[in-house]
Amino acid sequence: MPHRFYLYFDDFAKKWLAQQAPKWKNSYRKSVERNVHHYLIPFFGNTLINKIYLSQLDQFRQQLTEMEKEGGSRTLSNARINNILWSLISIMIVAAEKFKFDYPFSRYRALREQKADSSPMTLQEVKRFLDYVEPAWYDYFLLRFMTGMRSCEVHGLQLKHIDFDHRLIKVRQNMVNGEITSRFTHQ
């Protein structure tokens, strides 16, 4: 069997980021870069890409779940840990394909994520809130309560996307980290 040259994880991860980043919105790119540089490279950085196994992923995930704030509560939620690990999984899928080795995480299962504890306001509570809100904010909160639009959608809304004749709001843009982005840009 011919000898293959494998890269270290940190080198491959940086190349992967450079190839993938143009496909992503800026906010998403920054999030993935933070995952890779803050979490993945410090743990896997000097490991050959073909020598990363499921047991190492499990060990890394355990470390993430055990991180605590000063008060003793967990630093990272299961959803955040799954988000961090998505970057690792994506990198490893590409590496296994490129260097022709067996993808090591086929038996991996994401952490179970807790459902948000939602208790929406009643219509009576909404009306009461709107009775007391400053007049400058009334339309904003009315829009938020009555449409179900997300914050990023409301903040990215432009007048040209409101069809008053048909009583229709077209969600075409988002405001993410102070930047207007197209709603339909691939992430």
mmCIF file of C-alpha atoms in Angstrom, residues 17-157:
data_model
loop_
_atom_site.group_PDB
_atom_site.id
_atom_site.type_symbol
_atom_site.label_atom_id
_atom_site.label_comp_id
_atom_site.label_asym_id
_atom_site.label_seq_id
_atom_site.Cartn_x
_atom_site.Cartn_y
_atom_site.Cartn_z
ATOM 1 C CA LEU A 17 -12.656 26.989 6.660
ATOM 2 C CA ALA A 18 -11.089 28.871 3.766
ATOM 3 C CA GLN A 19 -12.955 26.669 1.254
ATOM 4 C CA GLN A 20 -16.330 26.772 3.026
ATOM 5 C CA ALA A 21 -16.447 30.382 4.273
ATOM 6 C CA PRO A 22 -17.441 31.997 0.941
ATOM 7 C CA LYS A 23 -20.658 29.913 0.979
ATOM 8 C CA TRP A 24 -21.832 31.268 4.350
ATOM 9 C CA LYS A 25 -23.342 34.457 5.710
ATOM 10 C CA ASN A 26 -20.858 36.506 7.734
ATOM 11 C CA SER A 27 -22.568 35.784 11.056
ATOM 12 C CA TYR A 28 -22.541 32.031 10.410
ATOM 13 C CA ARG A 29 -18.931 32.137 9.220
ATOM 14 C CA LYS A 30 -17.868 33.906 12.406
ATOM 15 C CA SER A 31 -19.681 31.325 14.509
ATOM 16 C CA VAL A 32 -17.985 28.389 12.753
ATOM 17 C CA GLU A 33 -14.585 30.100 12.911
ATOM 18 C CA ARG A 34 -15.076 30.618 16.659
ATOM 19 C CA ASN A 35 -15.969 26.928 17.083
ATOM 20 C CA VAL A 36 -12.924 25.799 15.145
ATOM 21 C CA HIS A 37 -10.369 28.169 16.686
ATOM 22 C CA HIS A 38 -11.687 28.309 20.257
ATOM 23 C CA TYR A 39 -12.710 24.674 20.788
ATOM 24 C CA LEU A 40 -11.608 22.248 18.073
ATOM 25 C CA ILE A 41 -8.042 23.305 17.301
ATOM 26 C CA PRO A 42 -6.985 23.506 20.975
ATOM 27 C CA PHE A 43 -8.201 19.918 21.506
ATOM 28 C CA PHE A 44 -7.492 18.184 18.162
ATOM 29 C CA GLY A 45 -4.944 20.573 16.603
ATOM 30 C CA ASN A 46 -1.750 18.480 16.607
ATOM 31 C CA THR A 47 -3.470 15.162 15.842
ATOM 32 C CA LEU A 48 -3.165 13.701 12.357
ATOM 33 C CA ILE A 49 -6.553 14.024 10.669
ATOM 34 C CA ASN A 50 -6.794 10.273 10.039
ATOM 35 C CA LYS A 51 -6.021 9.474 13.703
ATOM 36 C CA ILE A 52 -9.097 11.135 15.207
ATOM 37 C CA TYR A 53 -11.541 8.536 16.488
ATOM 38 C CA LEU A 54 -14.990 8.411 18.049
ATOM 39 C CA SER A 55 -13.461 7.868 21.494
ATOM 40 C CA GLN A 56 -11.670 11.228 21.185
ATOM 41 C CA LEU A 57 -14.878 12.940 20.129
ATOM 42 C CA ASP A 58 -16.589 11.420 23.188
ATOM 43 C CA GLN A 59 -13.772 12.633 25.450
ATOM 44 C CA PHE A 60 -13.936 16.125 23.931
ATOM 45 C CA ARG A 61 -17.723 16.240 24.267
ATOM 46 C CA GLN A 62 -17.443 15.173 27.899
ATOM 47 C CA GLN A 63 -15.009 18.027 28.546
ATOM 48 C CA LEU A 64 -17.457 20.475 26.992
ATOM 49 C CA THR A 65 -20.351 19.210 29.112
ATOM 50 C CA GLU A 66 -18.263 19.537 32.291
ATOM 51 C CA MET A 67 -17.287 23.178 31.715
ATOM 52 C CA GLU A 68 -18.838 25.306 34.461
ATOM 53 C CA LYS A 69 -19.479 28.945 35.223
ATOM 54 C CA GLU A 70 -18.420 30.406 38.563
ATOM 55 C CA GLY A 71 -21.792 29.568 40.118
ATOM 56 C CA GLY A 72 -21.472 25.900 39.183
ATOM 57 C CA SER A 73 -23.946 25.836 36.282
ATOM 58 C CA ARG A 74 -22.917 24.457 32.906
ATOM 59 C CA THR A 75 -21.212 26.868 30.550
ATOM 60 C CA LEU A 76 -22.486 25.237 27.346
ATOM 61 C CA SER A 77 -25.949 23.865 26.591
ATOM 62 C CA ASN A 78 -26.392 20.618 24.693
ATOM 63 C CA ALA A 79 -27.519 22.656 21.675
ATOM 64 C CA ARG A 80 -24.305 24.715 21.781
ATOM 65 C CA ILE A 81 -22.162 21.582 22.148
ATOM 66 C CA ASN A 82 -23.939 19.980 19.175
ATOM 67 C CA ASN A 83 -23.247 23.159 17.199
ATOM 68 C CA ILE A 84 -19.532 22.978 18.041
ATOM 69 C CA LEU A 85 -19.388 19.294 17.131
ATOM 70 C CA TRP A 86 -21.139 19.897 13.818
ATOM 71 C CA SER A 87 -17.996 21.720 12.683
ATOM 72 C CA LEU A 88 -15.811 18.759 13.682
ATOM 73 C CA ILE A 89 -18.114 16.290 11.925
ATOM 74 C CA SER A 90 -18.158 18.377 8.752
ATOM 75 C CA ILE A 91 -14.381 18.672 8.725
ATOM 76 C CA MET A 92 -13.980 14.933 9.230
ATOM 77 C CA ILE A 93 -16.451 14.041 6.465
ATOM 78 C CA VAL A 94 -14.455 16.124 3.980
ATOM 79 C CA ALA A 95 -11.110 14.797 5.260
ATOM 80 C CA ALA A 96 -12.218 11.143 5.054
ATOM 81 C CA GLU A 97 -13.374 11.694 1.503
ATOM 82 C CA LYS A 98 -10.244 13.578 0.456
ATOM 83 C CA PHE A 99 -7.698 11.245 2.080
ATOM 84 C CA LYS A 100 -9.652 7.995 1.551
ATOM 85 C CA PHE A 101 -9.922 6.796 5.159
ATOM 86 C CA ASP A 102 -12.957 5.466 6.986
ATOM 87 C CA TYR A 103 -15.134 8.193 8.469
ATOM 88 C CA PRO A 104 -14.757 7.607 12.220
ATOM 89 C CA PHE A 105 -18.017 9.079 13.554
ATOM 90 C CA SER A 106 -20.663 6.952 11.840
ATOM 91 C CA ARG A 107 -21.974 5.773 15.239
ATOM 92 C CA TYR A 108 -22.001 9.266 16.768
ATOM 93 C CA ARG A 109 -25.310 10.559 18.121
ATOM 94 C CA ALA A 110 -25.873 14.205 19.002
ATOM 95 C CA LEU A 111 -26.742 15.190 22.551
ATOM 96 C CA ARG A 112 -30.431 15.443 23.326
ATOM 97 C CA GLU A 113 -31.463 19.081 23.356
ATOM 98 C CA GLN A 114 -33.937 20.436 25.855
ATOM 99 C CA LYS A 115 -37.059 22.034 24.489
ATOM 100 C CA ALA A 116 -37.478 25.680 25.411
ATOM 101 C CA ASP A 117 -39.927 26.295 28.238
ATOM 102 C CA SER A 118 -42.319 28.576 26.418
ATOM 103 C CA SER A 119 -45.227 30.354 28.048
ATOM 104 C CA PRO A 120 -46.540 32.927 25.584
ATOM 105 C CA MET A 121 -48.590 35.864 26.727
ATOM 106 C CA THR A 122 -52.360 35.665 26.418
ATOM 107 C CA LEU A 123 -54.155 38.113 24.140
ATOM 108 C CA GLN A 124 -55.386 39.916 27.260
ATOM 109 C CA GLU A 125 -51.794 40.244 28.543
ATOM 110 C CA VAL A 126 -50.656 41.531 25.147
ATOM 111 C CA LYS A 127 -53.395 44.184 25.138
ATOM 112 C CA ARG A 128 -52.476 45.225 28.656
ATOM 113 C CA PHE A 129 -48.792 45.477 27.684
ATOM 114 C CA LEU A 130 -49.658 47.599 24.641
ATOM 115 C CA ASP A 131 -51.746 49.913 26.845
ATOM 116 C CA TYR A 132 -48.617 50.814 28.820
ATOM 117 C CA VAL A 133 -45.880 50.778 26.203
ATOM 118 C CA GLU A 134 -44.385 54.118 25.150
ATOM 119 C CA PRO A 135 -46.177 55.387 22.015
ATOM 120 C CA ALA A 136 -42.919 55.390 20.019
ATOM 121 C CA TRP A 137 -42.683 51.600 20.543
ATOM 122 C CA TYR A 138 -46.352 50.695 20.050
ATOM 123 C CA ASP A 139 -46.180 49.738 16.349
ATOM 124 C CA TYR A 140 -42.976 47.780 16.889
ATOM 125 C CA PHE A 141 -44.446 45.634 19.649
ATOM 126 C CA LEU A 142 -47.781 45.272 17.860
ATOM 127 C CA LEU A 143 -45.893 43.886 14.851
ATOM 128 C CA ARG A 144 -43.881 41.530 17.073
ATOM 129 C CA PHE A 145 -46.906 40.188 18.932
ATOM 130 C CA MET A 146 -49.282 39.843 16.003
ATOM 131 C CA THR A 147 -47.024 38.415 13.300
ATOM 132 C CA GLY A 148 -44.755 35.978 15.113
ATOM 133 C CA MET A 149 -41.809 37.375 13.178
ATOM 134 C CA ARG A 150 -38.406 36.786 14.747
ATOM 135 C CA SER A 151 -36.314 39.687 16.001
ATOM 136 C CA CYS A 152 -33.860 39.438 13.106
ATOM 137 C CA GLU A 153 -36.761 39.506 10.612
ATOM 138 C CA VAL A 154 -38.454 42.544 12.176
ATOM 139 C CA HIS A 155 -35.158 44.412 12.433
ATOM 140 C CA GLY A 156 -34.363 43.664 8.786
ATOM 141 C CA LEU A 157 -37.825 44.631 7.521
#
